[in-house]
């Protein structure tokens, strides 16, 4: 029968011909394209030739076990998005938990229940296709924003330059109010130019190719801060850096990330006579856990999830300048490096910016 799943390709990886035949007969009731493999090596060759929509994977294979093969696929950027349903004769909770931990999306126990197998496969294919459609729409929107930002940047720069020329050549012909208005227009044009720069940075942080090299985070943090200190030379800022490791990362993106979080710490400690900014790191389970801590204005933890949204701000631009894009860029950069980022804060007691980078 025809269905919404037409052209979906299902791969069955199982060393039991009997299990393959039973599963195939059930799945033939829907218009799936079926491929079978009796071991991981054959499966890998087939996947390289033609990527399947979904994989039904037996836990016990003759060459390597299903868990190891699943991990191998999930570590490969070309195949990590393939939904994997484990086939198992056991209802062992530990094995099921392990399957989910390494990236499986579901499991089916043997002997197969036809309705259950079809329902689980159909659900995962539907979710997979919806995810692909959402990602396509997101990428199209992202590209559209990129184009718009590019197209707006040039005329805004021209407006800014024309205002400067007008101020130089016609300043004496204008009264104080006229000159004040020109300054306001110039200021607003610069704000728009800066916002467009951040939007382009946001777009590139999600799309640019990652070129990883060794980065000494201890030296890099100090360097970024020293480059920014000239702007805040009249401030009393203690910048304390504990031991930070050498990581593998993209130097351009990591520098952009550090510039954003350090500038945030500098900005939100401007209310303090003595600002304190600390950088520390600990290692746990093959992951580096970094923290940038300050004694600034802090924030209400109920608003923590809002802070990584584009244009989201908890303070007015009069209190603290900015456009609400910096943390969204930071989140993209850390995610591109396989890490996570989150904030902790307390009103008037400061903020902690935590982020992880895999070893």
PDB file of N, CA and C in Angstrom, residues 233-308:
ATOM      1  N   UNK A 233      40.525  51.332  30.383  1.00  0.00           N
ATOM      2  CA  UNK A 233      41.749  51.634  31.137  1.00  0.00           C
ATOM      3  C   UNK A 233      41.481  52.428  32.415  1.00  0.00           C
ATOM      4  N   UNK A 234      40.329  53.117  32.468  1.00  0.00           N
ATOM      5  CA  UNK A 234      40.007  53.899  33.666  1.00  0.00           C
ATOM      6  C   UNK A 234      39.324  53.048  34.739  1.00  0.00           C
ATOM      7  N   UNK A 235      39.090  51.770  34.457  1.00  0.00           N
ATOM      8  CA  UNK A 235      38.399  50.881  35.390  1.00  0.00           C
ATOM      9  C   UNK A 235      39.391  50.122  36.254  1.00  0.00           C
ATOM     10  N   UNK A 236      38.948  49.790  37.464  1.00  0.00           N
ATOM     11  CA  UNK A 236      39.745  48.949  38.363  1.00  0.00           C
ATOM     12  C   UNK A 236      39.226  47.515  38.225  1.00  0.00           C
ATOM     13  N   UNK A 237      39.906  46.729  37.387  1.00  0.00           N
ATOM     14  CA  UNK A 237      39.450  45.364  37.098  1.00  0.00           C
ATOM     15  C   UNK A 237      40.544  44.366  37.450  1.00  0.00           C
ATOM     16  N   UNK A 238      40.195  43.422  38.321  1.00  0.00           N
ATOM     17  CA  UNK A 238      41.109  42.313  38.625  1.00  0.00           C
ATOM     18  C   UNK A 238      40.710  41.131  37.743  1.00  0.00           C
ATOM     19  N   UNK A 239      41.629  40.713  36.877  1.00  0.00           N
ATOM     20  CA  UNK A 239      41.358  39.592  35.973  1.00  0.00           C
ATOM     21  C   UNK A 239      42.223  38.421  36.408  1.00  0.00           C
ATOM     22  N   UNK A 240      41.601  37.456  37.068  1.00  0.00           N
ATOM     23  CA  UNK A 240      42.337  36.322  37.638  1.00  0.00           C
ATOM     24  C   UNK A 240      42.106  35.067  36.796  1.00  0.00           C
ATOM     25  N   UNK A 241      43.198  34.492  36.323  1.00  0.00           N
ATOM     26  CA  UNK A 241      43.108  33.289  35.494  1.00  0.00           C
ATOM     27  C   UNK A 241      43.800  32.136  36.203  1.00  0.00           C
ATOM     28  N   UNK A 242      43.022  31.097  36.539  1.00  0.00           N
ATOM     29  CA  UNK A 242      43.602  29.897  37.129  1.00  0.00           C
ATOM     30  C   UNK A 242      44.242  29.049  36.045  1.00  0.00           C
ATOM     31  N   UNK A 243      44.575  27.816  36.389  1.00  0.00           N
ATOM     32  CA  UNK A 243      45.151  26.930  35.372  1.00  0.00           C
ATOM     33  C   UNK A 243      44.084  26.589  34.339  1.00  0.00           C
ATOM     34  N   UNK A 244      44.385  26.865  33.081  1.00  0.00           N
ATOM     35  CA  UNK A 244      43.497  26.503  31.983  1.00  0.00           C
ATOM     36  C   UNK A 244      44.266  25.610  31.007  1.00  0.00           C
ATOM     37  N   UNK A 245      43.630  24.570  30.482  1.00  0.00           N
ATOM     38  CA  UNK A 245      44.336  23.590  29.642  1.00  0.00           C
ATOM     39  C   UNK A 245      44.515  24.047  28.196  1.00  0.00           C
ATOM     40  N   UNK A 246      45.235  23.245  27.454  1.00  0.00           N
ATOM     41  CA  UNK A 246      45.324  23.405  25.997  1.00  0.00           C
ATOM     42  C   UNK A 246      44.186  22.592  25.385  1.00  0.00           C
ATOM     43  N   UNK A 247      43.369  23.236  24.577  1.00  0.00           N
ATOM     44  CA  UNK A 247      42.223  22.555  23.958  1.00  0.00           C
ATOM     45  C   UNK A 247      42.424  22.453  22.446  1.00  0.00           C
ATOM     46  N   UNK A 248      41.595  21.646  21.817  1.00  0.00           N
ATOM     47  CA  UNK A 248      41.567  21.570  20.360  1.00  0.00           C
ATOM     48  C   UNK A 248      40.354  22.358  19.881  1.00  0.00           C
ATOM     49  N   UNK A 249      40.603  23.449  19.151  1.00  0.00           N
ATOM     50  CA  UNK A 249      39.490  24.286  18.723  1.00  0.00           C
ATOM     51  C   UNK A 249      39.866  25.194  17.567  1.00  0.00           C
ATOM     52  N   UNK A 250      38.866  25.888  17.050  1.00  0.00           N
ATOM     53  CA  UNK A 250      39.060  26.853  15.971  1.00  0.00           C
ATOM     54  C   UNK A 250      39.461  28.192  16.589  1.00  0.00           C
ATOM     55  N   UNK A 251      40.663  28.664  16.275  1.00  0.00           N
ATOM     56  CA  UNK A 251      41.194  29.867  16.928  1.00  0.00           C
ATOM     57  C   UNK A 251      40.317  31.098  16.714  1.00  0.00           C
ATOM     58  N   UNK A 252      39.808  31.259  15.504  1.00  0.00           N
ATOM     59  CA  UNK A 252      38.990  32.443  15.209  1.00  0.00           C
ATOM     60  C   UNK A 252      37.694  32.414  16.013  1.00  0.00           C
ATOM     61  N   UNK A 253      37.022  31.255  16.020  1.00  0.00           N
ATOM     62  CA  UNK A 253      35.748  31.149  16.737  1.00  0.00           C
ATOM     63  C   UNK A 253      35.938  31.216  18.249  1.00  0.00           C
ATOM     64  N   UNK A 254      36.984  30.556  18.768  1.00  0.00           N
ATOM     65  CA  UNK A 254      37.222  30.587  20.212  1.00  0.00           C
ATOM     66  C   UNK A 254      37.574  32.006  20.666  1.00  0.00           C
ATOM     67  N   UNK A 255      38.339  32.729  19.855  1.00  0.00           N
ATOM     68  CA  UNK A 255      38.654  34.126  20.200  1.00  0.00           C
ATOM     69  C   UNK A 255      37.383  34.964  20.232  1.00  0.00           C
ATOM     70  N   UNK A 256      36.521  34.771  19.233  1.00  0.00           N
ATOM     71  CA  UNK A 256      35.244  35.490  19.190  1.00  0.00           C
ATOM     72  C   UNK A 256      34.401  35.160  20.422  1.00  0.00           C
ATOM     73  N   UNK A 257      34.397  33.891  20.800  1.00  0.00           N
ATOM     74  CA  UNK A 257      33.665  33.453  21.991  1.00  0.00           C
ATOM     75  C   UNK A 257      34.197  34.151  23.244  1.00  0.00           C
ATOM     76  N   UNK A 258      35.514  34.123  23.423  1.00  0.00           N
ATOM     77  CA  UNK A 258      36.124  34.742  24.608  1.00  0.00           C
ATOM     78  C   UNK A 258      35.895  36.248  24.629  1.00  0.00           C
ATOM     79  N   UNK A 259      35.965  36.887  23.476  1.00  0.00           N
ATOM     80  CA  UNK A 259      35.703  38.330  23.407  1.00  0.00           C
ATOM     81  C   UNK A 259      34.299  38.646  23.903  1.00  0.00           C
ATOM     82  N   UNK A 260      33.337  37.807  23.524  1.00  0.00           N
ATOM     83  CA  UNK A 260      31.949  38.045  23.930  1.00  0.00           C
ATOM     84  C   UNK A 260      31.745  37.861  25.427  1.00  0.00           C
ATOM     85  N   UNK A 261      32.249  36.754  25.980  1.00  0.00           N
ATOM     86  CA  UNK A 261      31.965  36.517  27.404  1.00  0.00           C
ATOM     87  C   UNK A 261      32.796  37.431  28.305  1.00  0.00           C
ATOM     88  N   UNK A 262      34.030  37.755  27.891  1.00  0.00           N
ATOM     89  CA  UNK A 262      34.845  38.673  28.702  1.00  0.00           C
ATOM     90  C   UNK A 262      34.287  40.092  28.618  1.00  0.00           C
ATOM     91  N   UNK A 263      33.839  40.510  27.421  1.00  0.00           N
ATOM     92  CA  UNK A 263      33.250  41.852  27.300  1.00  0.00           C
ATOM     93  C   UNK A 263      31.963  41.951  28.111  1.00  0.00           C
ATOM     94  N   UNK A 264      31.190  40.849  28.182  1.00  0.00           N
ATOM     95  CA  UNK A 264      29.994  40.833  29.032  1.00  0.00           C
ATOM     96  C   UNK A 264      30.365  41.019  30.494  1.00  0.00           C
ATOM     97  N   UNK A 265      31.398  40.295  30.928  1.00  0.00           N
ATOM     98  CA  UNK A 265      31.846  40.409  32.322  1.00  0.00           C
ATOM     99  C   UNK A 265      32.323  41.825  32.621  1.00  0.00           C
ATOM    100  N   UNK A 266      33.056  42.425  31.691  1.00  0.00           N
ATOM    101  CA  UNK A 266      33.528  43.811  31.870  1.00  0.00           C
ATOM    102  C   UNK A 266      32.341  44.766  31.929  1.00  0.00           C
ATOM    103  N   UNK A 267      31.386  44.569  31.024  1.00  0.00           N
ATOM    104  CA  UNK A 267      30.225  45.463  30.935  1.00  0.00           C
ATOM    105  C   UNK A 267      29.364  45.415  32.193  1.00  0.00           C
ATOM    106  N   UNK A 268      29.062  44.203  32.655  1.00  0.00           N
ATOM    107  CA  UNK A 268      28.123  44.072  33.772  1.00  0.00           C
ATOM    108  C   UNK A 268      28.775  44.225  35.148  1.00  0.00           C
ATOM    109  N   UNK A 269      30.086  44.473  35.169  1.00  0.00           N
ATOM    110  CA  UNK A 269      30.755  44.822  36.436  1.00  0.00           C
ATOM    111  C   UNK A 269      31.062  46.316  36.499  1.00  0.00           C
ATOM    112  N   UNK A 270      30.556  47.075  35.521  1.00  0.00           N
ATOM    113  CA  UNK A 270      30.850  48.520  35.471  1.00  0.00           C
ATOM    114  C   UNK A 270      30.278  49.270  36.666  1.00  0.00           C
ATOM    115  N   UNK A 271      29.329  48.646  37.382  1.00  0.00           N
ATOM    116  CA  UNK A 271      28.733  49.287  38.562  1.00  0.00           C
ATOM    117  C   UNK A 271      29.603  49.092  39.809  1.00  0.00           C
ATOM    118  N   UNK A 272      30.655  48.301  39.711  1.00  0.00           N
ATOM    119  CA  UNK A 272      31.519  48.010  40.865  1.00  0.00           C
ATOM    120  C   UNK A 272      32.757  48.913  40.874  1.00  0.00           C
ATOM    121  N   UNK A 273      33.129  49.363  42.069  1.00  0.00           N
ATOM    122  CA  UNK A 273      34.371  50.139  42.190  1.00  0.00           C
ATOM    123  C   UNK A 273      35.561  49.267  41.826  1.00  0.00           C
ATOM    124  N   UNK A 274      35.519  47.997  42.290  1.00  0.00           N
ATOM    125  CA  UNK A 274      36.543  47.042  41.892  1.00  0.00           C
ATOM    126  C   UNK A 274      35.852  45.833  41.275  1.00  0.00           C
ATOM    127  N   UNK A 275      36.063  45.672  39.985  1.00  0.00           N
ATOM    128  CA  UNK A 275      35.485  44.523  39.283  1.00  0.00           C
ATOM    129  C   UNK A 275      36.417  43.324  39.406  1.00  0.00           C
ATOM    130  N   UNK A 276      35.831  42.150  39.625  1.00  0.00           N
ATOM    131  CA  UNK A 276      36.615  40.915  39.709  1.00  0.00           C
ATOM    132  C   UNK A 276      36.082  39.929  38.673  1.00  0.00           C
ATOM    133  N   UNK A 277      36.963  39.506  37.782  1.00  0.00           N
ATOM    134  CA  UNK A 277      36.614  38.520  36.756  1.00  0.00           C
ATOM    135  C   UNK A 277      37.582  37.352  36.895  1.00  0.00           C
ATOM    136  N   UNK A 278      37.030  36.146  37.042  1.00  0.00           N
ATOM    137  CA  UNK A 278      37.870  34.955  37.241  1.00  0.00           C
ATOM    138  C   UNK A 278      37.594  33.910  36.166  1.00  0.00           C
ATOM    139  N   UNK A 279      38.662  33.248  35.746  1.00  0.00           N
ATOM    140  CA  UNK A 279      38.549  32.147  34.794  1.00  0.00           C
ATOM    141  C   UNK A 279      39.140  30.901  35.428  1.00  0.00           C
ATOM    142  N   UNK A 280      38.347  29.835  35.527  1.00  0.00           N
ATOM    143  CA  UNK A 280      38.837  28.577  36.103  1.00  0.00           C
ATOM    144  C   UNK A 280      38.417  27.410  35.214  1.00  0.00           C
ATOM    145  N   UNK A 281      38.996  26.252  35.476  1.00  0.00           N
ATOM    146  CA  UNK A 281      38.645  25.057  34.697  1.00  0.00           C
ATOM    147  C   UNK A 281      38.880  23.810  35.530  1.00  0.00           C
ATOM    148  N   UNK A 282      38.035  22.814  35.339  1.00  0.00           N
ATOM    149  CA  UNK A 282      38.257  21.494  35.924  1.00  0.00           C
ATOM    150  C   UNK A 282      38.000  20.438  34.850  1.00  0.00           C
ATOM    151  N   UNK A 283      38.561  19.271  35.056  1.00  0.00           N
ATOM    152  CA  UNK A 283      38.404  18.186  34.086  1.00  0.00           C
ATOM    153  C   UNK A 283      37.565  17.079  34.705  1.00  0.00           C
ATOM    154  N   UNK A 284      36.569  16.610  33.946  1.00  0.00           N
ATOM    155  CA  UNK A 284      35.697  15.554  34.458  1.00  0.00           C
ATOM    156  C   UNK A 284      35.173  14.725  33.289  1.00  0.00           C
ATOM    157  N   UNK A 285      35.343  13.410  33.380  1.00  0.00           N
ATOM    158  CA  UNK A 285      34.828  12.484  32.360  1.00  0.00           C
ATOM    159  C   UNK A 285      35.237  12.877  30.935  1.00  0.00           C
ATOM    160  N   UNK A 286      36.537  13.164  30.762  1.00  0.00           N
ATOM    161  CA  UNK A 286      37.079  13.525  29.444  1.00  0.00           C
ATOM    162  C   UNK A 286      36.494  14.809  28.871  1.00  0.00           C
ATOM    163  N   UNK A 287      36.049  15.690  29.755  1.00  0.00           N
ATOM    164  CA  UNK A 287      35.496  16.977  29.333  1.00  0.00           C
ATOM    165  C   UNK A 287      36.127  18.082  30.178  1.00  0.00           C
ATOM    166  N   UNK A 288      36.504  19.185  29.535  1.00  0.00           N
ATOM    167  CA  UNK A 288      36.971  20.359  30.261  1.00  0.00           C
ATOM    168  C   UNK A 288      35.758  21.222  30.600  1.00  0.00           C
ATOM    169  N   UNK A 289      35.614  21.559  31.883  1.00  0.00           N
ATOM    170  CA  UNK A 289      34.502  22.404  32.322  1.00  0.00           C
ATOM    171  C   UNK A 289      35.079  23.754  32.743  1.00  0.00           C
ATOM    172  N   UNK A 290      34.817  24.785  31.943  1.00  0.00           N
ATOM    173  CA  UNK A 290      35.333  26.131  32.195  1.00  0.00           C
ATOM    174  C   UNK A 290      34.266  26.981  32.883  1.00  0.00           C
ATOM    175  N   UNK A 291      34.736  27.986  33.615  1.00  0.00           N
ATOM    176  CA  UNK A 291      33.809  28.940  34.230  1.00  0.00           C
ATOM    177  C   UNK A 291      34.422  30.337  34.206  1.00  0.00           C
ATOM    178  N   UNK A 292      33.668  31.292  33.678  1.00  0.00           N
ATOM    179  CA  UNK A 292      34.039  32.710  33.748  1.00  0.00           C
ATOM    180  C   UNK A 292      33.098  33.358  34.754  1.00  0.00           C
ATOM    181  N   UNK A 293      33.659  33.792  35.857  1.00  0.00           N
ATOM    182  CA  UNK A 293      32.861  34.287  36.987  1.00  0.00           C
ATOM    183  C   UNK A 293      33.131  35.774  37.194  1.00  0.00           C
ATOM    184  N   UNK A 294      32.074  36.550  37.491  1.00  0.00           N
ATOM    185  CA  UNK A 294      32.267  37.982  37.776  1.00  0.00           C
ATOM    186  C   UNK A 294      31.431  38.409  38.978  1.00  0.00           C
ATOM    187  N   UNK A 295      31.708  39.601  39.484  1.00  0.00           N
ATOM    188  CA  UNK A 295      30.959  40.137  40.630  1.00  0.00           C
ATOM    189  C   UNK A 295      30.052  41.278  40.195  1.00  0.00           C
ATOM    190  N   UNK A 296      29.468  41.129  39.001  1.00  0.00           N
ATOM    191  CA  UNK A 296      28.625  42.181  38.436  1.00  0.00           C
ATOM    192  C   UNK A 296      27.196  42.176  38.939  1.00  0.00           C
ATOM    193  N   UNK A 297      26.300  42.684  38.107  1.00  0.00           N
ATOM    194  CA  UNK A 297      24.905  42.883  38.525  1.00  0.00           C
ATOM    195  C   UNK A 297      24.127  41.575  38.623  1.00  0.00           C
ATOM    196  N   UNK A 298      24.621  40.515  37.957  1.00  0.00           N
ATOM    197  CA  UNK A 298      23.925  39.230  38.012  1.00  0.00           C
ATOM    198  C   UNK A 298      22.584  39.268  37.297  1.00  0.00           C
ATOM    199  N   UNK A 299      21.760  38.259  37.567  1.00  0.00           N
ATOM    200  CA  UNK A 299      20.436  38.195  36.945  1.00  0.00           C
ATOM    201  C   UNK A 299      19.571  37.202  37.710  1.00  0.00           C
ATOM    202  N   UNK A 300      18.274  37.253  37.448  1.00  0.00           N
ATOM    203  CA  UNK A 300      17.318  36.329  38.053  1.00  0.00           C
ATOM    204  C   UNK A 300      17.362  35.003  37.285  1.00  0.00           C
ATOM    205  N   UNK A 301      17.627  33.906  37.992  1.00  0.00           N
ATOM    206  CA  UNK A 301      17.765  32.599  37.341  1.00  0.00           C
ATOM    207  C   UNK A 301      16.496  32.164  36.600  1.00  0.00           C
ATOM    208  N   UNK A 302      15.364  32.757  36.922  1.00  0.00           N
ATOM    209  CA  UNK A 302      14.133  32.420  36.206  1.00  0.00           C
ATOM    210  C   UNK A 302      14.206  32.847  34.738  1.00  0.00           C
ATOM    211  N   UNK A 303      15.138  33.758  34.439  1.00  0.00           N
ATOM    212  CA  UNK A 303      15.300  34.242  33.066  1.00  0.00           C
ATOM    213  C   UNK A 303      16.484  33.601  32.341  1.00  0.00           C
ATOM    214  N   UNK A 304      17.088  32.582  32.955  1.00  0.00           N
ATOM    215  CA  UNK A 304      18.332  32.005  32.413  1.00  0.00           C
ATOM    216  C   UNK A 304      18.172  31.494  30.983  1.00  0.00           C
ATOM    217  N   UNK A 305      17.045  30.851  30.679  1.00  0.00           N
ATOM    218  CA  UNK A 305      16.858  30.261  29.345  1.00  0.00           C
ATOM    219  C   UNK A 305      16.686  31.308  28.248  1.00  0.00           C
ATOM    220  N   UNK A 306      16.281  32.516  28.633  1.00  0.00           N
ATOM    221  CA  UNK A 306      16.064  33.569  27.635  1.00  0.00           C
ATOM    222  C   UNK A 306      17.371  34.132  27.091  1.00  0.00           C
ATOM    223  N   UNK A 307      18.431  34.028  27.877  1.00  0.00           N
ATOM    224  CA  UNK A 307      19.653  34.771  27.583  1.00  0.00           C
ATOM    225  C   UNK A 307      20.369  34.336  26.312  1.00  0.00           C
ATOM    226  N   UNK A 308      20.108  33.124  25.841  1.00  0.00           N
ATOM    227  CA  UNK A 308      20.790  32.650  24.632  1.00  0.00           C
ATOM    228  C   UNK A 308      19.953  32.847  23.369  1.00  0.00           C
TER     229      UNK A 308
END
